[in-house]
PDB file of C-alpha atoms in Angstrom:
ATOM      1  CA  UNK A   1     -12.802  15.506   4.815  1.00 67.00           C
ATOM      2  CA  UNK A   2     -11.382  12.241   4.204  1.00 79.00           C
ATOM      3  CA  UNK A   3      -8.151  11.329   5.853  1.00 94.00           C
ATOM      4  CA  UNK A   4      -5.536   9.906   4.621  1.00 98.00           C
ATOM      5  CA  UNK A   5      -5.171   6.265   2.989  1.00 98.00           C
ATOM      6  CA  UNK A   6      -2.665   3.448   3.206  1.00 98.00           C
ATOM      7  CA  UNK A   7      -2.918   0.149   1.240  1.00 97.00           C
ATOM      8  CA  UNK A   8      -1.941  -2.140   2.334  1.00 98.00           C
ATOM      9  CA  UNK A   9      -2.110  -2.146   5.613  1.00 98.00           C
ATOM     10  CA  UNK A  10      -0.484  -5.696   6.372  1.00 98.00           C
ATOM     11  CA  UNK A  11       2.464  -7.340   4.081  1.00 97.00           C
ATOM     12  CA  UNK A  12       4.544 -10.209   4.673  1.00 98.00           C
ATOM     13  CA  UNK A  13       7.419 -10.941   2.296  1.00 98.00           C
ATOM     14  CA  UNK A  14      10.637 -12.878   1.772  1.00 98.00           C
ATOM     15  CA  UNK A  15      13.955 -11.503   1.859  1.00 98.00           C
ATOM     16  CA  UNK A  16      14.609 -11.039  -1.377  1.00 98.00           C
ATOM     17  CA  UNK A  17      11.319 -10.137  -3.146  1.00 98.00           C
ATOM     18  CA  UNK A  18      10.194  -6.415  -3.768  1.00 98.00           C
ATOM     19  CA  UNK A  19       7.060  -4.641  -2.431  1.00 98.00           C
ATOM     20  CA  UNK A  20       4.988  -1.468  -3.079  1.00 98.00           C
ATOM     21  CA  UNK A  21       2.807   0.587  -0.771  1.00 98.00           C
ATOM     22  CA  UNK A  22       0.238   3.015  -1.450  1.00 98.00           C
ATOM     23  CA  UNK A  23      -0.978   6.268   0.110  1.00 98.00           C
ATOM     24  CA  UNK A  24      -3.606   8.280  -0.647  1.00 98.00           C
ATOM     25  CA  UNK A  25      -3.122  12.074   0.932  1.00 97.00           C
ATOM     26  CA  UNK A  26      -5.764  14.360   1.919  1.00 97.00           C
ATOM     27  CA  UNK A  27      -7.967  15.882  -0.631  1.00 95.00           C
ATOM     28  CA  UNK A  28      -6.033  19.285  -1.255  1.00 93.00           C
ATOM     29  CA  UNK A  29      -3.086  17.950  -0.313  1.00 94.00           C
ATOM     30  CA  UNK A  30       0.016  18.172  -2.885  1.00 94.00           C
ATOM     31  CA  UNK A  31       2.817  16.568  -0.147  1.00 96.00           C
ATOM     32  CA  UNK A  32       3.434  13.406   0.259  1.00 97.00           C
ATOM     33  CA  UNK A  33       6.290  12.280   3.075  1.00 97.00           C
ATOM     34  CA  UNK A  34       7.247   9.063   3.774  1.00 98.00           C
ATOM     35  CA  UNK A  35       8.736   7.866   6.642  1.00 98.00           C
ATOM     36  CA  UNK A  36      10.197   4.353   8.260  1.00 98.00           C
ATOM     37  CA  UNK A  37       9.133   3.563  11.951  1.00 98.00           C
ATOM     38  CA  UNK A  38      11.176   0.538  14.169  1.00 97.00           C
ATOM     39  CA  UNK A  39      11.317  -0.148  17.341  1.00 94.00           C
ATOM     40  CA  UNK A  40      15.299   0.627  17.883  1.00 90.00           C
ATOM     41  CA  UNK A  41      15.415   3.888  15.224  1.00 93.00           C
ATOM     42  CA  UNK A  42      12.076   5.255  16.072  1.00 95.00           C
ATOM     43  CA  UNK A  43      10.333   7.474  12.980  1.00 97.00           C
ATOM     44  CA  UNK A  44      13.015   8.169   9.960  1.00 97.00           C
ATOM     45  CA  UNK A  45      12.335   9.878   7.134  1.00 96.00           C
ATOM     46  CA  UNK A  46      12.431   8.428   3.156  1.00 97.00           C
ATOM     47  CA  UNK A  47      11.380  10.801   1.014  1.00 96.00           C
ATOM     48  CA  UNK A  48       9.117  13.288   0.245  1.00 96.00           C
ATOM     49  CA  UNK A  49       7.458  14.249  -3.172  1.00 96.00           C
ATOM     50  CA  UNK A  50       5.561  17.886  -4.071  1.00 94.00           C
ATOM     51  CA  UNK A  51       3.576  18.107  -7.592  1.00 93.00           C
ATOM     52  CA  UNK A  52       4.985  14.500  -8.482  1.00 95.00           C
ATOM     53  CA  UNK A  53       8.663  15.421  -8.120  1.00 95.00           C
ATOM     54  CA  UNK A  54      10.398  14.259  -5.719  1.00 95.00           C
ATOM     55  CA  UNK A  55      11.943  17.744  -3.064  1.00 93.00           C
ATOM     56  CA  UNK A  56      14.011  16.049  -0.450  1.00 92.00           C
ATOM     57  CA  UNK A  57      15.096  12.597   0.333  1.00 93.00           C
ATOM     58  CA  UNK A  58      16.813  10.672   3.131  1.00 93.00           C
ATOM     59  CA  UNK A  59      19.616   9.093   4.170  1.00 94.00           C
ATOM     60  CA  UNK A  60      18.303   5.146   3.312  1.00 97.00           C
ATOM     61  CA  UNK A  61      19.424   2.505   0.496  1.00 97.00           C
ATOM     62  CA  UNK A  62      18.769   3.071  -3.245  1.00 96.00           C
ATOM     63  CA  UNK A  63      16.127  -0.046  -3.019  1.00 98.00           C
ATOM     64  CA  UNK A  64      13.941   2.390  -1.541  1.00 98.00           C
ATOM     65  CA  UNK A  65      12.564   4.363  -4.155  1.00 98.00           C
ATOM     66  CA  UNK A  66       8.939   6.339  -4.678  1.00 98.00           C
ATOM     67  CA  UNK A  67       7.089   8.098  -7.230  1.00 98.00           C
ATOM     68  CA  UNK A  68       4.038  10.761  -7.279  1.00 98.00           C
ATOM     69  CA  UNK A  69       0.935  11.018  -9.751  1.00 97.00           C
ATOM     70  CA  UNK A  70      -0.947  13.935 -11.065  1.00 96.00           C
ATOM     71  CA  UNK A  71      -3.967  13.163  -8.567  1.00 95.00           C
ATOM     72  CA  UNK A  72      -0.855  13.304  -4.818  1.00 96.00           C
ATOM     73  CA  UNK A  73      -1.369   9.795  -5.036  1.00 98.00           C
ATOM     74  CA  UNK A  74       1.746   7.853  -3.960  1.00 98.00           C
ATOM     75  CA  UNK A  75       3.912   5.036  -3.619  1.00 98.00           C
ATOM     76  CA  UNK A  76       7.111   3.854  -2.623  1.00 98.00           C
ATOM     77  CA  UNK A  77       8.497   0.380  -3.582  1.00 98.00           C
ATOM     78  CA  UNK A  78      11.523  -1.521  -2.080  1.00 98.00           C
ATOM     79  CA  UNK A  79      13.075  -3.690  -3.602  1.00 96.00           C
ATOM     80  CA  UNK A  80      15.439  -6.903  -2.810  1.00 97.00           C
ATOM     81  CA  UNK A  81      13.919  -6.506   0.626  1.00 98.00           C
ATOM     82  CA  UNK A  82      16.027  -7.335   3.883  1.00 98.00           C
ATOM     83  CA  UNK A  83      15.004  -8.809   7.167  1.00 97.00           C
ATOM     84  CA  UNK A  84      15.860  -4.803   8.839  1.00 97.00           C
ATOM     85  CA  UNK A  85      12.770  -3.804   6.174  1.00 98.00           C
ATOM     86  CA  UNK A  86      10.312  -5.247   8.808  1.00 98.00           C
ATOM     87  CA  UNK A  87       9.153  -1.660   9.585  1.00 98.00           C
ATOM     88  CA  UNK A  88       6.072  -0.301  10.051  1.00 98.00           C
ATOM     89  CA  UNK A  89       5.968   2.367   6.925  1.00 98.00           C
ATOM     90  CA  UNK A  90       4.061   5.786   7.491  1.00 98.00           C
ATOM     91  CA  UNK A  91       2.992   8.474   4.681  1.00 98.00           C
ATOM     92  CA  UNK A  92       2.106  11.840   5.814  1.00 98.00           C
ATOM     93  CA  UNK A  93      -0.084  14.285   3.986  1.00 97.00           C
ATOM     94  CA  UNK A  94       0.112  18.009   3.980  1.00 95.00           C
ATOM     95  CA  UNK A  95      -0.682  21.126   1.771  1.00 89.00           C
ATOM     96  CA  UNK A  96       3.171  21.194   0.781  1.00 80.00           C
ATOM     97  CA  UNK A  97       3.771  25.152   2.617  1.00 80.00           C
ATOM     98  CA  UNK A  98       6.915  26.135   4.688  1.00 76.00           C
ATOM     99  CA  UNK A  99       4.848  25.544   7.832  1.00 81.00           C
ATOM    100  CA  UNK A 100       5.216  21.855   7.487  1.00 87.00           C
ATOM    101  CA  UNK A 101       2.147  20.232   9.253  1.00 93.00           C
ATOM    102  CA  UNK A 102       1.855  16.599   8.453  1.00 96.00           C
ATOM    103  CA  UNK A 103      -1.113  14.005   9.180  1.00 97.00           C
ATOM    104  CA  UNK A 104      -0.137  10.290   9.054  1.00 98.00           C
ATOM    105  CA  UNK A 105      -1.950   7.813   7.667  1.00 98.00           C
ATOM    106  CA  UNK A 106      -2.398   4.262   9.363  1.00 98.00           C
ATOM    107  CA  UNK A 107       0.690   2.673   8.498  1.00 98.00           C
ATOM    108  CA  UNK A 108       1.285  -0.153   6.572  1.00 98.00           C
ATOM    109  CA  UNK A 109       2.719  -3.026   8.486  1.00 98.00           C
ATOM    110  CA  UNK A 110       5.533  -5.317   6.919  1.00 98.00           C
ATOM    111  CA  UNK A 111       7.365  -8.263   7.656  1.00 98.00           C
ATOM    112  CA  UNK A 112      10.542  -9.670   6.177  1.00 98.00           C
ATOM    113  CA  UNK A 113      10.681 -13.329   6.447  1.00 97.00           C
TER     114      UNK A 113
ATOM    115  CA  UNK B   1      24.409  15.320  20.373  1.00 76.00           C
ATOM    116  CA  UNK B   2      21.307  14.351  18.505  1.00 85.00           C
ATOM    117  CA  UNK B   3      19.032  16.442  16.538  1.00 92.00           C
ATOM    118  CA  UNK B   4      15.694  16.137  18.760  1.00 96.00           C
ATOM    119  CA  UNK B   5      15.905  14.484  21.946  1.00 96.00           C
ATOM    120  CA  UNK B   6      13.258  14.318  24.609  1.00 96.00           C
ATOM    121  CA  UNK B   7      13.384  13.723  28.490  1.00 84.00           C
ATOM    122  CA  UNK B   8      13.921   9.762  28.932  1.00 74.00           C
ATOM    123  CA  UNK B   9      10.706   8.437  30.395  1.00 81.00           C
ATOM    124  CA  UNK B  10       8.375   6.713  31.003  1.00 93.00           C
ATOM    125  CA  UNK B  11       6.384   9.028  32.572  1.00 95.00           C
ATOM    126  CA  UNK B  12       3.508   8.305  35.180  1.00 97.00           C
ATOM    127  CA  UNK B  13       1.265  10.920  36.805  1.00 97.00           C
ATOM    128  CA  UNK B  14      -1.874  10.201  39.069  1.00 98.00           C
ATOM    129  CA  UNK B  15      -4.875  11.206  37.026  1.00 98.00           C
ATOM    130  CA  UNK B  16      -5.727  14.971  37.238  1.00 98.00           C
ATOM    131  CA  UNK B  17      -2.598  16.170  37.580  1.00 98.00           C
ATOM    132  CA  UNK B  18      -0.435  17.947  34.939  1.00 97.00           C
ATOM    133  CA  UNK B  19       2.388  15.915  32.981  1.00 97.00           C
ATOM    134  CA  UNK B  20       5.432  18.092  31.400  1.00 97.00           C
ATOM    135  CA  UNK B  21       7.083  16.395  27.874  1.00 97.00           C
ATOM    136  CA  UNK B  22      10.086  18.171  27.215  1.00 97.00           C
ATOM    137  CA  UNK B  23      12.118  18.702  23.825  1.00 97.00           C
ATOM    138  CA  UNK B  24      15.436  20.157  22.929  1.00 97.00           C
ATOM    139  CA  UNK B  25      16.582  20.680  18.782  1.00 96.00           C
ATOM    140  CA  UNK B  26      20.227  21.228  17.862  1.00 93.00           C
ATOM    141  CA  UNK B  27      18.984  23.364  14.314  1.00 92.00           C
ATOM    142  CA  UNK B  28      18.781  27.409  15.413  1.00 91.00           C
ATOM    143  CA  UNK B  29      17.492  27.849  11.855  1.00 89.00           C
ATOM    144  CA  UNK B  30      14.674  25.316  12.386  1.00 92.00           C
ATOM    145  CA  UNK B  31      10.964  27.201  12.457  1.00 91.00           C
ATOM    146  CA  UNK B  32       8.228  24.373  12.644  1.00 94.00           C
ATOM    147  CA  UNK B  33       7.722  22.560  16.032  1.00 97.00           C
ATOM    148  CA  UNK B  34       4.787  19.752  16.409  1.00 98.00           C
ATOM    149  CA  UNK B  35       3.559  17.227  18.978  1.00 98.00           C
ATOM    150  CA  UNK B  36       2.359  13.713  18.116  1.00 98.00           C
ATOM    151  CA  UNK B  37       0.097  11.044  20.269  1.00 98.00           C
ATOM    152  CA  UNK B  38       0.678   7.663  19.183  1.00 98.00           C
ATOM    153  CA  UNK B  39      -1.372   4.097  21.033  1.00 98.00           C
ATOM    154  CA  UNK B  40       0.319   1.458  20.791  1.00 96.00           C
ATOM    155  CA  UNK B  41      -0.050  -0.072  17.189  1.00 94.00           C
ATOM    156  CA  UNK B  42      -1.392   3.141  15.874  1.00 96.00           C
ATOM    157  CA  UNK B  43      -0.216   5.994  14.015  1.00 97.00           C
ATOM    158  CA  UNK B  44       1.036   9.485  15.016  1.00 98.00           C
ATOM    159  CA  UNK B  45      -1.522  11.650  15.380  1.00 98.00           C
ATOM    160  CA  UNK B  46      -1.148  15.645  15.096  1.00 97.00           C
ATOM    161  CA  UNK B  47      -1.860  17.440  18.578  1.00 97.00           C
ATOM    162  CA  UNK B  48      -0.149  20.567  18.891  1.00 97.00           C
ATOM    163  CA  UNK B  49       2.086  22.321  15.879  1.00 97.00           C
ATOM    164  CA  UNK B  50       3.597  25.755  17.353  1.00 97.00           C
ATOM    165  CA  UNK B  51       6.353  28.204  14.907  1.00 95.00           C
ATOM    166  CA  UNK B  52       5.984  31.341  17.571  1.00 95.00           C
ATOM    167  CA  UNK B  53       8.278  31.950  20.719  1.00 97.00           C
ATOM    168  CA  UNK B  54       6.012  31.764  23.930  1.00 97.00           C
ATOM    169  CA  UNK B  55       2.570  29.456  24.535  1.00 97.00           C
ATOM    170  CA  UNK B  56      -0.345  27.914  22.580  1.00 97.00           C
ATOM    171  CA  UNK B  57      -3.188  26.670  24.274  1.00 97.00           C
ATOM    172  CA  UNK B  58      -5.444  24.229  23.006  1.00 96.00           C
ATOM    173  CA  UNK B  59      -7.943  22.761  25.229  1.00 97.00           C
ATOM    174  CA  UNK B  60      -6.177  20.655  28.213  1.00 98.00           C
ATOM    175  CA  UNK B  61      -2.885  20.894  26.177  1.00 98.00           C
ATOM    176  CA  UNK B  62      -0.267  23.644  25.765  1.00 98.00           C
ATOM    177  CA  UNK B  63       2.268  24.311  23.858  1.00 98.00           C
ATOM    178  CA  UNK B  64       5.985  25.860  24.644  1.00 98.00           C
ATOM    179  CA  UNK B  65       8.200  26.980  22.518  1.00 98.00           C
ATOM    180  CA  UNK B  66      11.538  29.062  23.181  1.00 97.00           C
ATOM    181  CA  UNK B  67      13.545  29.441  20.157  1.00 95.00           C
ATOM    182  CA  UNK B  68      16.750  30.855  22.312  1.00 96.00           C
ATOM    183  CA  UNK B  69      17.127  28.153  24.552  1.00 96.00           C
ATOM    184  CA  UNK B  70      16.369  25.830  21.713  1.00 96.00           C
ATOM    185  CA  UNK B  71      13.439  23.935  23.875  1.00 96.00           C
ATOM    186  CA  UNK B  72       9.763  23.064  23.457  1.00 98.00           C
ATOM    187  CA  UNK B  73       7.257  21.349  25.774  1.00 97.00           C
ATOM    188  CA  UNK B  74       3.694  19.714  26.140  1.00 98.00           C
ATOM    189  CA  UNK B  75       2.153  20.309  29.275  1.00 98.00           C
ATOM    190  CA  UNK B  76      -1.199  18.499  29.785  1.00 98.00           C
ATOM    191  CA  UNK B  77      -3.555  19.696  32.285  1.00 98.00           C
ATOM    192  CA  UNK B  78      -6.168  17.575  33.866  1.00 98.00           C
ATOM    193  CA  UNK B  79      -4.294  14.576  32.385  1.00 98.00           C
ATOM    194  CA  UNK B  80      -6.649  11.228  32.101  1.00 97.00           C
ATOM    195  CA  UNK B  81      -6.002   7.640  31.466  1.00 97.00           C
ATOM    196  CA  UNK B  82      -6.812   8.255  27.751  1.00 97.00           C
ATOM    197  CA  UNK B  83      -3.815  10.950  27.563  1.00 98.00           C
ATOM    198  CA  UNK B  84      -1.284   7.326  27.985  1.00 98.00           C
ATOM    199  CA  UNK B  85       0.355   7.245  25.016  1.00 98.00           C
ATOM    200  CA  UNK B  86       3.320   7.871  23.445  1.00 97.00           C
ATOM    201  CA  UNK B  87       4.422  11.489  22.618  1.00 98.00           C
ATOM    202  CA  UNK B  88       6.868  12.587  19.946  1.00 98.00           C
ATOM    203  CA  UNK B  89       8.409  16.212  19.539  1.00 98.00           C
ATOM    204  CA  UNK B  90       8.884  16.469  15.881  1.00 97.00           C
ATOM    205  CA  UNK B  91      10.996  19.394  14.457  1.00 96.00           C
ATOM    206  CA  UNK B  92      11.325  20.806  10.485  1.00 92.00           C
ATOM    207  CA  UNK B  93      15.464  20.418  11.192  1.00 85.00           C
ATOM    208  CA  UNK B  94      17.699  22.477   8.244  1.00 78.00           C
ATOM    209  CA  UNK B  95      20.774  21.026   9.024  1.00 69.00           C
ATOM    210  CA  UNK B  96      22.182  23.309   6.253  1.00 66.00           C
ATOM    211  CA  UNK B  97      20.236  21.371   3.674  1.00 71.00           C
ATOM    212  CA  UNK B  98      16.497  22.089   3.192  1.00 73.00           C
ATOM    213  CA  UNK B  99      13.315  20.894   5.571  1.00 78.00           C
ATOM    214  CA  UNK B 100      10.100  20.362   2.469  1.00 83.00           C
ATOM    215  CA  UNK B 101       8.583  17.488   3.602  1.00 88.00           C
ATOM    216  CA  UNK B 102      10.882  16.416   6.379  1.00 92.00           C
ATOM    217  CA  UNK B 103      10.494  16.359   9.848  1.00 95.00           C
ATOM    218  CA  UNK B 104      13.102  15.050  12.415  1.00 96.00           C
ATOM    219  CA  UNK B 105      11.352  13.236  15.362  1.00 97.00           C
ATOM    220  CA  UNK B 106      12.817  12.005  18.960  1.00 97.00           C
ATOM    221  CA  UNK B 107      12.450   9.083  20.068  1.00 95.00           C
ATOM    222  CA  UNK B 108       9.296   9.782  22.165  1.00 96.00           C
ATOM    223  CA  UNK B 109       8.705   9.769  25.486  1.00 96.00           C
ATOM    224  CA  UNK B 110       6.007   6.989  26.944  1.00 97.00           C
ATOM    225  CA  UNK B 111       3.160   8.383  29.096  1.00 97.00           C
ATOM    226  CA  UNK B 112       1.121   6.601  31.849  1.00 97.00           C
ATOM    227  CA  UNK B 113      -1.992   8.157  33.735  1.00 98.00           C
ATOM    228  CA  UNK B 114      -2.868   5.895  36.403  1.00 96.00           C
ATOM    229  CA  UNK B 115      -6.434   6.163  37.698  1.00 92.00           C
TER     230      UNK B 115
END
């Protein structure tokens, strides 16, 4: 079974500009959670999205925003990025049940210039 | 007092010996308890995932959990110099809101085997 997929997996941006990352979950897999990882906050959560609605969300900025298609494919987009954006963003896959078990994918990597 | 917080490290053992990661959760209500390895410039990666009082086994690792005292572990057995990593306690906390999707991590505790 395929994991999961994260494109890209290396941005760099300007303050300012927006940006949109992709994950692909694990075949069978109908949750999608997304989360933030830095250095001085460790691994926050964003949002997470079940059958392309969106079931719980964070505490972080409106620019952060994310969607789910018909096919668990996701993607979250921020928008007037910041310099405190340079994160390394995570997805997580699972079946969407009240156990909870998530599998990350790689990560994308960005940079706020 | 934070939601999930882990004994401070690092932590170095000698290789063979057994190294003990420790977690405490604030949420009584919470029911879904997991350990992640992450290398340096990698991604979390899924090792243990427990929901019962008492101990999983799985290979060198096992699993604690006591729901009373509000505490989970990680012991590794037989630890090697491909066990350093970092290791996160992550935790499905309510809060009085709901859990789908969500997962509140500590901040990880950093583990050396030295040969």
């Amino acid at each position: 079974k395929a994991g999961v997929t994260q494109t890209p997996r290396y941005l760099i941006k300007t303050r300012g500009q927006q940006v949109t990352l992709s994950c692909s979950p694990i075949s069978g897999h109908r949750s999608v959670s997304w989360y933030q990882q830095t250095p001085g906050q460790g691994l926050q959560f964003l949002f997470e999205y079940f059958s392309e609605t969106q079931r719980n969300k964070g505490n972080f900025p409106g620019r952060f925003s994310g969607r789910q298609f018909s096919n668990s494919r996701s993607e979250m987009n921020v928008s007037t990025l910041e310099l405190g954006d340079s994160a390394l963003y995570l997805c997580a896959s699972s079946p969407g049940t009240s156990f909870n078990e998530q599998f990350f994918g790689p990560g994308t990597r960005l940079t706020v210039l | 007092q934070k939601e999930v917080e882990q004994n401070s490290g690092p932590l170095s053992v000698p290789e063979g010996a057994i190294a003990s990661l420790n977690c405490t959760y604030s949420d009584r209500g919470s029911q879904s308890f997991f350990w992640y390895r992450q290398y340096s410039g990698k991604s979390p990666e899924l090792i243990m995932s427990i929901y019962s009082n008492g101990d999983k086994e799985d290979g060198r690792f096992t699993a604690q959990l006591n729901k009373a005292s509000q505490y989970v572990s990680l012991l590794i057995r037989d630890s090697q110099p491909s066990d350093s990593a970092t290791y996160l306690c992550a935790v499905d906390v309510k809060a009085g809101g709901t859990s789908y999707g969500k997962l509140t991590f500590g901040q990880g505790t950093i583990l050396t085997v030295h040969p």
